[in-house]
Coordinates of C-alpha atoms and ligand atoms in Angstrom, one line a residue:
X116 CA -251.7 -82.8 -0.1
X117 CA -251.4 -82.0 -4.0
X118 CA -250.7 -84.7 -5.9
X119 CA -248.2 -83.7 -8.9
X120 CA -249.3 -86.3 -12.1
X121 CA -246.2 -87.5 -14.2
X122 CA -247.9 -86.9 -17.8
X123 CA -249.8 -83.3 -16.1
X124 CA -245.4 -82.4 -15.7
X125 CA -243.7 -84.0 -18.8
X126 CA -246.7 -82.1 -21.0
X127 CA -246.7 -78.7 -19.2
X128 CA -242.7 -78.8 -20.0
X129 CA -243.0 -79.5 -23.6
X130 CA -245.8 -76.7 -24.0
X131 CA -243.3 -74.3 -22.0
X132 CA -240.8 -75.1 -24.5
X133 CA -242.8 -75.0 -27.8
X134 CA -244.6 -72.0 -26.9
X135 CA -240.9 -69.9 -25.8
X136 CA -239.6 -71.2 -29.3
X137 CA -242.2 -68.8 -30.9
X138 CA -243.5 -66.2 -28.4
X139 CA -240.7 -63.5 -27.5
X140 CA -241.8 -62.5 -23.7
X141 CA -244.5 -59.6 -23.8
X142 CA -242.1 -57.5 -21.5
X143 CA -239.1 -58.2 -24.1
X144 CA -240.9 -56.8 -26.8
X145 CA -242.5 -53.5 -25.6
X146 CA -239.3 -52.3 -23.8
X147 CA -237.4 -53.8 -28.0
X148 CA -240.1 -51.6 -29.5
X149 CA -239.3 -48.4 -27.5
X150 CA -235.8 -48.6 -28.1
X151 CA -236.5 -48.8 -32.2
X152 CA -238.7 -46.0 -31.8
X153 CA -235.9 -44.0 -30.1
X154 CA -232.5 -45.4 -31.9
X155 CA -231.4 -42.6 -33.7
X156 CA -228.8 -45.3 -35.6
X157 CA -230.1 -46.0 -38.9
X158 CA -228.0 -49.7 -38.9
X159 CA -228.9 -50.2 -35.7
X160 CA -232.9 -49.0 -36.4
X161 CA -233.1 -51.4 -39.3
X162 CA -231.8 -54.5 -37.3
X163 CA -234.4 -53.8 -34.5
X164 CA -236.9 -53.8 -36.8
X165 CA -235.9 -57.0 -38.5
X166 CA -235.8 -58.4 -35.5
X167 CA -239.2 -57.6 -34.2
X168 CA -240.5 -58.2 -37.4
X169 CA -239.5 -61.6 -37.1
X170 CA -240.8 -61.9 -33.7
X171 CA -244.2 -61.0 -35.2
X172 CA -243.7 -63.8 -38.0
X173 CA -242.7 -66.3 -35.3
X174 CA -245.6 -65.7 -33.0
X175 CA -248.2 -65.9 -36.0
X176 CA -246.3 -68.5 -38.2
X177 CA -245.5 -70.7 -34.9
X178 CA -242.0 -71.7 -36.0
X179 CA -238.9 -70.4 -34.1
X180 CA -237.6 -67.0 -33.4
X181 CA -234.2 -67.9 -33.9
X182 CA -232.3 -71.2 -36.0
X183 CA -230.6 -71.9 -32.3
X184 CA -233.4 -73.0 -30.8
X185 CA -231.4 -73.5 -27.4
X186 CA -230.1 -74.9 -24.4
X187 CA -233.3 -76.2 -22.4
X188 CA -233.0 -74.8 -18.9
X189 CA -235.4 -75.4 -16.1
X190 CA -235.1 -74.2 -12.4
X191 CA -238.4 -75.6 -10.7
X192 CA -239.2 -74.8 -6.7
X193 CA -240.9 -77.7 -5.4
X194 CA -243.4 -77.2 -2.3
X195 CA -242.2 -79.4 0.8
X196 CA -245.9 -80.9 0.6
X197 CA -246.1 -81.8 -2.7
X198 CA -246.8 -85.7 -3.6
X199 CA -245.0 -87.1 -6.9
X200 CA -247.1 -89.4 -9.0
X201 CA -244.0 -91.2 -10.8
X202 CA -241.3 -93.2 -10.5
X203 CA -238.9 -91.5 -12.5
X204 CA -236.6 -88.1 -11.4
X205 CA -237.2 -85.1 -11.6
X206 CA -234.6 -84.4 -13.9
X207 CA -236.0 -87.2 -16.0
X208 CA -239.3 -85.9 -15.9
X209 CA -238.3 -82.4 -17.5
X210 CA -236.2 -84.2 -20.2
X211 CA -239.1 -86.0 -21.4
X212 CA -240.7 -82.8 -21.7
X213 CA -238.2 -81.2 -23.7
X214 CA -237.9 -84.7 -25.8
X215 CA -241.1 -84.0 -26.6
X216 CA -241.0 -80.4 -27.2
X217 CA -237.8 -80.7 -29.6
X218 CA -239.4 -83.5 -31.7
X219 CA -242.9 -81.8 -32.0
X220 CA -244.2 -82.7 -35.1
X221 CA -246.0 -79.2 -36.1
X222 CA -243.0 -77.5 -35.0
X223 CA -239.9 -79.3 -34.3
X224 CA -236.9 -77.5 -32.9
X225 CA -233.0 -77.8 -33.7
X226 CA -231.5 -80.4 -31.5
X227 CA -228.3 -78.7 -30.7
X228 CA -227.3 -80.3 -27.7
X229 CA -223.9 -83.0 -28.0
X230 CA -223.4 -86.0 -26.1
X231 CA -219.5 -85.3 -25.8
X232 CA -218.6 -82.4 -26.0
X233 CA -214.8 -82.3 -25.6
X234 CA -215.2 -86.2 -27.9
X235 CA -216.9 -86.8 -31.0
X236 CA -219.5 -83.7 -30.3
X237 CA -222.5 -86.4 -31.6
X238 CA -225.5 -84.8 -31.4
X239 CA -228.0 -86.7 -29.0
X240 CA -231.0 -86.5 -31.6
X241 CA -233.5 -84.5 -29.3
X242 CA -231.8 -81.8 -27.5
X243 CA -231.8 -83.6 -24.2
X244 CA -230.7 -83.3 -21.4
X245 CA -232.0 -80.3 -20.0
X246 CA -229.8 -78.6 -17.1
X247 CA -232.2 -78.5 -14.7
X248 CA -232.0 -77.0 -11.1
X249 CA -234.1 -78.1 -8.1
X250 CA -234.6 -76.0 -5.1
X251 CA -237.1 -77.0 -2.3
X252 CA -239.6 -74.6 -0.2
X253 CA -241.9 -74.2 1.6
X254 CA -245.8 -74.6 0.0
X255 CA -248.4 -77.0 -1.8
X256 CA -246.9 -75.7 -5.8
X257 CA -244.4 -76.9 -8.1
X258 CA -242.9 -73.4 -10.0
X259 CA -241.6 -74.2 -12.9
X260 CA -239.2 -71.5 -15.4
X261 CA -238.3 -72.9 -18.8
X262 CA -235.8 -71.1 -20.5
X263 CA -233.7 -71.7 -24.2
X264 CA -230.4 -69.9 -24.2
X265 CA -228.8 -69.8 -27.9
X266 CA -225.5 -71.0 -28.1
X267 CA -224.0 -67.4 -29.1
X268 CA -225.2 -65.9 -25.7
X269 CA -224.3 -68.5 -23.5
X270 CA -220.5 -68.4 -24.8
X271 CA -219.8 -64.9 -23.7
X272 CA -221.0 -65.6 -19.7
X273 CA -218.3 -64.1 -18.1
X274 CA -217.4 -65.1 -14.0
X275 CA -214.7 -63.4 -12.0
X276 CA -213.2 -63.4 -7.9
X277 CA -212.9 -59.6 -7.9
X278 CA -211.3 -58.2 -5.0
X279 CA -213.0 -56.9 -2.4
X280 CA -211.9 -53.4 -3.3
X281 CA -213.1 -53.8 -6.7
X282 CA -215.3 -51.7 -8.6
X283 CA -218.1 -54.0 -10.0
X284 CA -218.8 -50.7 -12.5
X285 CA -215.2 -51.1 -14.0
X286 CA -215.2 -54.7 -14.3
X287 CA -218.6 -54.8 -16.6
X288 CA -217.9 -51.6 -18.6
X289 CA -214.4 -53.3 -19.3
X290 CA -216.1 -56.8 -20.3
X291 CA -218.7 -55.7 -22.4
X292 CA -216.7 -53.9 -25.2
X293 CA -214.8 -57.3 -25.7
X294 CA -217.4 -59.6 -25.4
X295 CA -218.7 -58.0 -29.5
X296 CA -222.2 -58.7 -30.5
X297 CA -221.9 -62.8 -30.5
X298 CA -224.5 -62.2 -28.2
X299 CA -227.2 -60.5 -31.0
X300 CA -228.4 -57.5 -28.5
X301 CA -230.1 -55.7 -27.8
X302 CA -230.9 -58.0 -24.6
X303 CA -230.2 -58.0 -21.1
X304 CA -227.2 -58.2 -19.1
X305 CA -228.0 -60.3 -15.8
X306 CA -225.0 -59.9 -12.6
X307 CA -225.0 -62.7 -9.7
X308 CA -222.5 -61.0 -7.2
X309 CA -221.4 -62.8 -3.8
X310 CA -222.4 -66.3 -2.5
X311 CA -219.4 -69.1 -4.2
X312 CA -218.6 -68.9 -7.7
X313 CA -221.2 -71.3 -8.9
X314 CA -223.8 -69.7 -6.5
X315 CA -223.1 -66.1 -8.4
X316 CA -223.5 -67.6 -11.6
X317 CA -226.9 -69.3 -11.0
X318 CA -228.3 -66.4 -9.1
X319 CA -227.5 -64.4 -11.8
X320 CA -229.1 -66.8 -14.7
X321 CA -231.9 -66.8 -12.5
X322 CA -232.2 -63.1 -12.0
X323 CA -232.2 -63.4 -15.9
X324 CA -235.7 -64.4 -15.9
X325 CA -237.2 -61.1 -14.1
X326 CA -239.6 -58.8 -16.3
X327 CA -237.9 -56.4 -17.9
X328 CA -238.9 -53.3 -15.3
X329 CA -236.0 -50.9 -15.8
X330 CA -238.0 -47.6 -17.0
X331 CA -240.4 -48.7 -13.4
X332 CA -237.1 -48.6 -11.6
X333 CA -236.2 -45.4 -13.1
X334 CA -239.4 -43.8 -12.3
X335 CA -239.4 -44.7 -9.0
X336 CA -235.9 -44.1 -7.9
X337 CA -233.4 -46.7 -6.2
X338 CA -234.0 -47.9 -2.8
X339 CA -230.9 -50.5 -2.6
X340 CA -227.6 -50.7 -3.2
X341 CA -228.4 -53.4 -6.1
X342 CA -230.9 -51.1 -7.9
X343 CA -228.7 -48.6 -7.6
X344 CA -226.1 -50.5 -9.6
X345 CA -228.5 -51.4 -12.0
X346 CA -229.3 -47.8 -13.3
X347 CA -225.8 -46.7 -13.3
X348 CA -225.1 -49.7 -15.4
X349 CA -227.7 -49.3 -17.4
X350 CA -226.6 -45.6 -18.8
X351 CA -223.1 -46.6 -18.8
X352 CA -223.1 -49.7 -20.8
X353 CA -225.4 -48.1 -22.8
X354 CA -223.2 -45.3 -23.5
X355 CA -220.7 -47.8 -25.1
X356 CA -222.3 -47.3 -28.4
X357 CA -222.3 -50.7 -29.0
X358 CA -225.6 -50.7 -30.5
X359 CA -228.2 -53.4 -32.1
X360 CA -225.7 -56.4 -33.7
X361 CA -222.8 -54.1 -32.6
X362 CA -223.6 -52.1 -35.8
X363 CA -223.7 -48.5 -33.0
X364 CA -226.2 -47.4 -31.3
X365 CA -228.0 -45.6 -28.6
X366 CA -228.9 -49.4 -26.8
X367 CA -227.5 -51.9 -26.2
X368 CA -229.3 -53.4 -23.0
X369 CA -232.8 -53.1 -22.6
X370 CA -232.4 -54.3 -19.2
X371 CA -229.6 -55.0 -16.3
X372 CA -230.4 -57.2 -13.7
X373 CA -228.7 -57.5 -10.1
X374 CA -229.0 -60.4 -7.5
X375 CA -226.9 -60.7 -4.9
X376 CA -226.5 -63.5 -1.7
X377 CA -224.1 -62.8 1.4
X378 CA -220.3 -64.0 0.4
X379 CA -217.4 -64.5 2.5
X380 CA -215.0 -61.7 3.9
X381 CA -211.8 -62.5 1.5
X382 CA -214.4 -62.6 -1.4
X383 CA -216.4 -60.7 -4.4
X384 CA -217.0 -63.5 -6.9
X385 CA -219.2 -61.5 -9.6
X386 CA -221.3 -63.1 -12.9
X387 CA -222.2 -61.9 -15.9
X388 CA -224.5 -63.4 -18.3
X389 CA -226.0 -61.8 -21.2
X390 CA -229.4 -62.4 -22.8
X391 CA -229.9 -62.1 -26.5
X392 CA -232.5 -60.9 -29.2
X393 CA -234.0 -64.6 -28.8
X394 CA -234.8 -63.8 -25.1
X395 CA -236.8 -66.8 -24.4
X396 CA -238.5 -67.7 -21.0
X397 CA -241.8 -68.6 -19.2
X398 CA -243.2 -69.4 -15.9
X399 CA -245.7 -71.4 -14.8
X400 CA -247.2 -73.0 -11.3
X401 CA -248.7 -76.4 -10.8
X402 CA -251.0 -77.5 -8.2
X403 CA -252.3 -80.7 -9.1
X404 CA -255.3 -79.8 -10.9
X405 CA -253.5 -80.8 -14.3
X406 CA -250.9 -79.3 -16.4
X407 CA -250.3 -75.6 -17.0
X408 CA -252.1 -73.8 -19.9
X409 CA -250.1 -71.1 -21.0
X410 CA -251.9 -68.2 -22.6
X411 CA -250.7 -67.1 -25.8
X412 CA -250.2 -63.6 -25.8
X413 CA -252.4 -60.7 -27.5
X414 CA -250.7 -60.0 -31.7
X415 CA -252.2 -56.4 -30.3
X416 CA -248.4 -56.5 -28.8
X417 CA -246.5 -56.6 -31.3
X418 CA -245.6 -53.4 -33.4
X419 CA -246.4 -53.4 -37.2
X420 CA -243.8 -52.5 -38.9
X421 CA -242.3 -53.5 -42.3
X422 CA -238.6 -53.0 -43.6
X423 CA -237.4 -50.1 -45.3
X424 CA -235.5 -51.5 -48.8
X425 CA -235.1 -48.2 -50.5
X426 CA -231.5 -47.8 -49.4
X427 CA -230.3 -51.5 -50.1
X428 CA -228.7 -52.1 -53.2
X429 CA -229.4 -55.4 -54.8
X430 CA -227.0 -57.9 -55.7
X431 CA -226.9 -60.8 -57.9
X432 CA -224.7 -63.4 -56.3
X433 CA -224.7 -65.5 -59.7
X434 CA -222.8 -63.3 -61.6
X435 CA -220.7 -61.2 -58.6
X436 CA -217.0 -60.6 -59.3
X437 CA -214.3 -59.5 -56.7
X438 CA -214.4 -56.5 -58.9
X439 CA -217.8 -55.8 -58.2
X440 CA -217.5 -56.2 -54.1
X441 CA -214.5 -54.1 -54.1
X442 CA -216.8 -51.2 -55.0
X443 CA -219.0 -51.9 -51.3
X444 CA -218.5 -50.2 -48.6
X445 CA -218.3 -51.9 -44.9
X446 CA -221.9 -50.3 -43.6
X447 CA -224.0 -50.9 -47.2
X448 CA -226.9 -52.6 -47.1
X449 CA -227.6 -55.1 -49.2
X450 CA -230.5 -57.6 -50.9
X451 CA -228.4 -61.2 -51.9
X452 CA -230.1 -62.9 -54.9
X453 CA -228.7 -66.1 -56.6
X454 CA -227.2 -68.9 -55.2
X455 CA -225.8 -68.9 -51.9
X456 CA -223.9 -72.0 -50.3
X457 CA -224.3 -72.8 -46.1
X458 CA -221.8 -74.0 -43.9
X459 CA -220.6 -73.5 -40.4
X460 CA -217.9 -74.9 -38.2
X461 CA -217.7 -79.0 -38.9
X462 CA -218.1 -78.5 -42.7
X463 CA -215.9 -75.9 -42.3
X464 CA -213.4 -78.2 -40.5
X465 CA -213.8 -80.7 -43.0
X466 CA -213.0 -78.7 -46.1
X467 CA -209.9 -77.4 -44.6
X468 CA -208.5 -81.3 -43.8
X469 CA -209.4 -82.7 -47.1
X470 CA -207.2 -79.6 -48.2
X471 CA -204.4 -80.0 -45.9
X472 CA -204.9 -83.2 -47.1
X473 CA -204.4 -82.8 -50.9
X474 CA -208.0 -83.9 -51.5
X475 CA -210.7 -82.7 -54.3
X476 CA -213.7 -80.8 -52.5
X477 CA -217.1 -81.7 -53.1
X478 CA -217.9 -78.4 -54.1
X479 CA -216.4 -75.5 -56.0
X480 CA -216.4 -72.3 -53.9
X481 CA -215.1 -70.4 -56.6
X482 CA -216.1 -67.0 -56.7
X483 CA -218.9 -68.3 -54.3
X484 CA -220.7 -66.8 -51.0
X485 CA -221.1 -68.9 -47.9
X486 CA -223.7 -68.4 -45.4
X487 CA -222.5 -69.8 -41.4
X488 CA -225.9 -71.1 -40.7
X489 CA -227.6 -74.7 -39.4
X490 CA -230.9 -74.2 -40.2
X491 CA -234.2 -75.9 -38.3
X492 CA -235.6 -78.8 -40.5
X493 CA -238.6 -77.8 -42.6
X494 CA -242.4 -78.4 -42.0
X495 CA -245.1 -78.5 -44.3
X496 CA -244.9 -76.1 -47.2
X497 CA -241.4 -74.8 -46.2
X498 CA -238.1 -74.7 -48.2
X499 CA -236.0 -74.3 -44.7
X500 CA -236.9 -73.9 -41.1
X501 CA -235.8 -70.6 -39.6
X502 CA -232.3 -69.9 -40.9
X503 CA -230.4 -67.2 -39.3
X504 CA -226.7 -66.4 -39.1
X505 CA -224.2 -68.2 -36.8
X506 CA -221.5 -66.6 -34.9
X507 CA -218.7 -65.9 -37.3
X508 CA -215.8 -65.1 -35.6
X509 CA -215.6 -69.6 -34.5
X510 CA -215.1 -69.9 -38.3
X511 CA -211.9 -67.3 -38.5
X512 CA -209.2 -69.9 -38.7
X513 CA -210.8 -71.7 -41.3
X514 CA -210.9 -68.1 -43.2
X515 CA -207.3 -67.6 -44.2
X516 CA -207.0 -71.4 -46.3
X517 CA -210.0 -71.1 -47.2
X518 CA -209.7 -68.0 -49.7
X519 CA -206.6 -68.8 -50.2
X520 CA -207.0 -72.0 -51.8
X521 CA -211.0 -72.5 -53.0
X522 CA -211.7 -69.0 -54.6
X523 CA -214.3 -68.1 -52.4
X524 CA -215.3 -64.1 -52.3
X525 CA -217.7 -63.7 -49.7
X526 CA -219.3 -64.9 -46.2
X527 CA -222.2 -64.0 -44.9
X528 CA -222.5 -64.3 -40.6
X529 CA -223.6 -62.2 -37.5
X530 CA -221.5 -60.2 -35.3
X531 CA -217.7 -59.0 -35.7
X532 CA -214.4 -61.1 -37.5
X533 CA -211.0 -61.3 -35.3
X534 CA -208.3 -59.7 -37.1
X535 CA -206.9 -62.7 -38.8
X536 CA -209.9 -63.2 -40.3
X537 CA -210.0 -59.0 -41.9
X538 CA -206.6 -59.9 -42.3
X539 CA -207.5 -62.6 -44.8
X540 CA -209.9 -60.3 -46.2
X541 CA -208.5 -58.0 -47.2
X542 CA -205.5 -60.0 -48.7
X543 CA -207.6 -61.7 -50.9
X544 CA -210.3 -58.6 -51.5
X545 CA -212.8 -60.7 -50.4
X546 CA -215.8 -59.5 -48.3
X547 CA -217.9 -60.6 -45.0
X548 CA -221.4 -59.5 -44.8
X549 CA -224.0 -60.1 -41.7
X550 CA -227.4 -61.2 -41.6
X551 CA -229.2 -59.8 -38.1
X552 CA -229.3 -62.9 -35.2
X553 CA -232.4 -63.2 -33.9
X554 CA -234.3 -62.9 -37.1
X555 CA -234.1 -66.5 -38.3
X556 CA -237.8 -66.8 -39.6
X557 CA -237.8 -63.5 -41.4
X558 CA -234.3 -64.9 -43.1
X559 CA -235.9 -67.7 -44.0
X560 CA -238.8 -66.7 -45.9
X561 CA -235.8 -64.9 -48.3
X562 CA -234.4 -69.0 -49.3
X563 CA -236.5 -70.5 -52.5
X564 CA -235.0 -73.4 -52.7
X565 CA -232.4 -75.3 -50.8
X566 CA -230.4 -78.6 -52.1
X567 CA -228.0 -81.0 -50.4
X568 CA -224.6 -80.6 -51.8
X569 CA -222.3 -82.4 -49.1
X570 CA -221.4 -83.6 -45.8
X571 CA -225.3 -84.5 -45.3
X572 CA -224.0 -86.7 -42.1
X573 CA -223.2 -83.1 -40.3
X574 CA -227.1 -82.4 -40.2
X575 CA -227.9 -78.8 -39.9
X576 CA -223.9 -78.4 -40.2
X577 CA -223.9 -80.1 -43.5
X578 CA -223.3 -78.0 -46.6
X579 CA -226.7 -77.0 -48.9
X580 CA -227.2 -74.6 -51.5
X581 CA -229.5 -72.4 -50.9
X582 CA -231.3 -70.0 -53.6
X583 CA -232.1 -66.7 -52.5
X584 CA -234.5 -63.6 -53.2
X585 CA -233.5 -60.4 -51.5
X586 CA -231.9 -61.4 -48.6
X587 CA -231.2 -58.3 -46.5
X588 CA -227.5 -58.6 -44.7
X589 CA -225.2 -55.5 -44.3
X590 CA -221.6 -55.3 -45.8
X591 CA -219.8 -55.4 -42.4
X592 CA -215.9 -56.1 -43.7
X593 CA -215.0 -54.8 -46.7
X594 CA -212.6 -55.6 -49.2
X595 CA -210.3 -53.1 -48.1
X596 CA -210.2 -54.2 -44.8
X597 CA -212.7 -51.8 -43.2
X598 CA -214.9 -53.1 -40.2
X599 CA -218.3 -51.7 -39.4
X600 CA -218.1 -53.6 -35.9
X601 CA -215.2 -51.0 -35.3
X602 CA -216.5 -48.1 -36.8
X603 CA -220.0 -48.0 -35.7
X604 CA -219.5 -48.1 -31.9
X605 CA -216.9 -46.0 -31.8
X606 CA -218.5 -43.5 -33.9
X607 CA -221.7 -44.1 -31.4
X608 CA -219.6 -43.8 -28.2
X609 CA -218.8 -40.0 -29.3
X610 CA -221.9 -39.3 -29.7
X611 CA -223.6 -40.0 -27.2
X612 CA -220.6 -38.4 -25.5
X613 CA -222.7 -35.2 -26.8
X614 CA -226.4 -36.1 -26.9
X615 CA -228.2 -37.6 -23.8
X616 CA -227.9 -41.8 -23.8
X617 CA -230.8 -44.0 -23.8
X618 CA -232.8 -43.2 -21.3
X619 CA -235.5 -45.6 -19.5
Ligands
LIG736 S1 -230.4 -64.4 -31.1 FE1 -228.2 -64.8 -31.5 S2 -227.3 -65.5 -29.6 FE2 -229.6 -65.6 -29.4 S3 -230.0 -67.8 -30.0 FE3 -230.2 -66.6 -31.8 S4 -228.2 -66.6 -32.8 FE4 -227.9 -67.3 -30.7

């Protein structure tokens, strides 16, 4: 009977998570790199690139693909005749292993995870607890998946009970549209259809954690119903134009992934998770013989490519003017240089009660740019850990008082703005710019220098001032009001109307 160790577990978990915080799956990458080489969208070209660009950095710098290092998820199937060496839980077990993991010393990760989240939304310091799932089965292993889902991707998981009569097709190509790019593809989109609500939605986060394989199924043809659903989806969503970042494109899923379990007669309850550009997962078996090694992958993977500045104009955010950004353009591509000031929802939160509440700010935004990030603490020679964009569109309620009243001119984020936020905008010819999620590390290396200016309590959510060289981010709302989120898919819907859509 194997004998499963406590420290062989607790340490196989908190290499699983260290080693998903800078390897992108092998499977993730080839199946990114084919759609660069195929996107015919220049926007949506360049933000591939960055992103596998970064994933290179990441997996040779060992330092996280993406600023949100995660959610720690674990679904483990534990053989019937497996013996525990411990006294603790299982659930405690795997927390101590992401404890671990998120403190690592070499490379720690963000601890994003709050002990009340409808309270005081404290954080609890080391990204515990995990949400771990148990299943038992037959066998003499412990399987174990680790996965890190980024906040951004999680928050558009979408559940319905359709009706029986429903078409599944409709539902998703009706979803997607809405749910922007908050959830930085290209990734996956993973279904769960039938079983009981919560039984859909874990069979499809599970089904998340297939290879990608779609160009296999394609060669090989359907042979069941699901498969079947998952190459019609695959053309069709992909025919949205939504694109890389939403910026239009020829993909938007690399992948679509169907599980289904039996359900009952009156029902059709249907998931729908996406995964983003920081797809991050990996599997390993124990069989008492000690803890997993995981192999790091072979550099050979990953493409070498470098980014293409010729067409960015550069921009000195030290002496910018809302004269000058009322000459961009929503779709120019851009290199910030100069001082550029972070801050995300608390300190955004903040700033607008001390203004409600006829209080002096700690910092002049006049004629400022704010970047919506919460970078991962720095290590060794580093000004800031990875630093990527944070979804804008939480931070659009704040926009309207906050140009109104501080002077601001710019923000910098990733994905689209709601329309009170272009709204504001454009009142106040201000701008919104977007870096590309999912390339965090390649952001980074773009921030000198980085000083506390207030709020330090918020931790990554306080505000700093950051100095940067040539930080690529595209104008994506300009002063006039014009959005590229709007323009670029729909411009990439009718055209792939009239040329053949991304084929696996
Ligand atoms: S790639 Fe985007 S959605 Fe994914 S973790 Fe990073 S910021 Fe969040």
């Amino acid at each position: 009977m194997p004998v499963i160790r406590e420290e062989d577990f607790i340490q196989s978990i908190a290499d699983a998570f260290q080693y998903i915080s800078y390897y992108h799956p092998v499977d993730y990458i080839r199946a990114l790199h084919e759609a660069y080489v195929r996107e015919e969208s220049p926007a949506a070209k360049d933000a591939m690139a960055q992103i596998l660009i970064n994933s290179r950095m990441a997996a040779e710098g060992h330092r996280p693909i993406c600023q949100d290092t995660g959610i720690a998820i674990a679904f483990i199937k534990v053989g019937m005749n497996v013996r525990w060496d411990t006294k603790k839980s299982l659930e405690a077990l795997v927390n101590e292993g992401v404890r671990r993991a998120y403190t690592d010393r070499d490379n720690p990760l963000r601890a994003s995870m709050l002990a009340d989240p409808d309270g005081k939304r404290v954080t609890t310091g080391d990204n515990t607890p995990a949400v771990t799932h148990v299943e038992l089965v037959p066998g003499d292993e412990v399987e174990v998946i680790v996965a890190a889902k980024g906040g951004g991707s999680e928050n558009k998981s979408k559940f319905a009970c359709l009706l029986p009569s429903d078409s599944i097709v409709d539902w998703v190509l009706n979803l997607v549209p809405t749910m922007g790019a908050d959830w930085c593809p290209p990734g996956l989109l993973s279904l769960g259809i039938g079983g009981s609500p919560e039984k859909a939605m874990l069979i499809a986060k599970w089904g998340m954690m297939d290879p990608i394989n779609i160009h296999e199924l394609k060669a090989r043809g359907a042979k069941t119903h699901a498969e079947e659903l998952r190459l019609e989806l695959f053309e069709k969503v992909n025919a949205l134009g939504i694109g890389a970042q939403g910026l239009g494109g020829l993909s938007t899923v690399l992948d679509v992934k169907v599980s289904e379990y039996p359900t009952h007669a009156a029902s059709k309850p249907v998931a729908l998770l996406p995964n983003c550009a920081a797809t991050r997962h990996a599997h390993f078996v124990l069989d008492g013989s000690g803890p997993a090694t995981l192999d790091p992958p072979s550099l050979e993977d990953w493409p070498r490519l470098t980014l293409d500045l010729a067409t960015s104009k550069r921009v000195n955010l030290d002496t910018l003017t809302k004269k000058e950004i009322a000459t961009w353009k929503a779709g120019d591509r851009l290199l910030l240089s100069g001082k550029l000031l972070t801050g995300r929802d608390a300190a955004h939160k903040r700033l607008v009660d001390m203004m409600a509440r006829g209080e002096k700010l700690p910092v002049d935004l006049a004629n400022r740019f704010i970047y919506y990030t919460g970078p991962v603490d720095p290590v060794r020679e580093e000004v800031v850990g990875p630093a990527g964009p944070t979804t804008s569109s939480r931070m659009d309620k704040f926009v309207e008082p906050v140009l109104a009243k501080t002077g601001l001119i710019g923000m910098v984020g990733k994905s689209e703005r709601g329309p009170i936020a272009i709204d504001s905008i454009k009142k106040h010819g201000a701008v919104y710019c977007i870096a590309v999620g999912g390339a965090a590390y390649l952001v980074s290396k773009a921030i000198r220098g980085s000083r506390m200016v207030a709020f330090p309590d918020l931790g990554m959510e306080a505000i700093r001032e950051f100095d940067v060289v040539d930080m690529p981010v595209i104008c994506a709302v300009d002063s006039k009001g014009e959005a590229v989120h709007k323009s670029g898919p729909a411009q990439w819907r009718a055209r792939i109307g009239k040329i053949p859509v991304a084929v696996a």
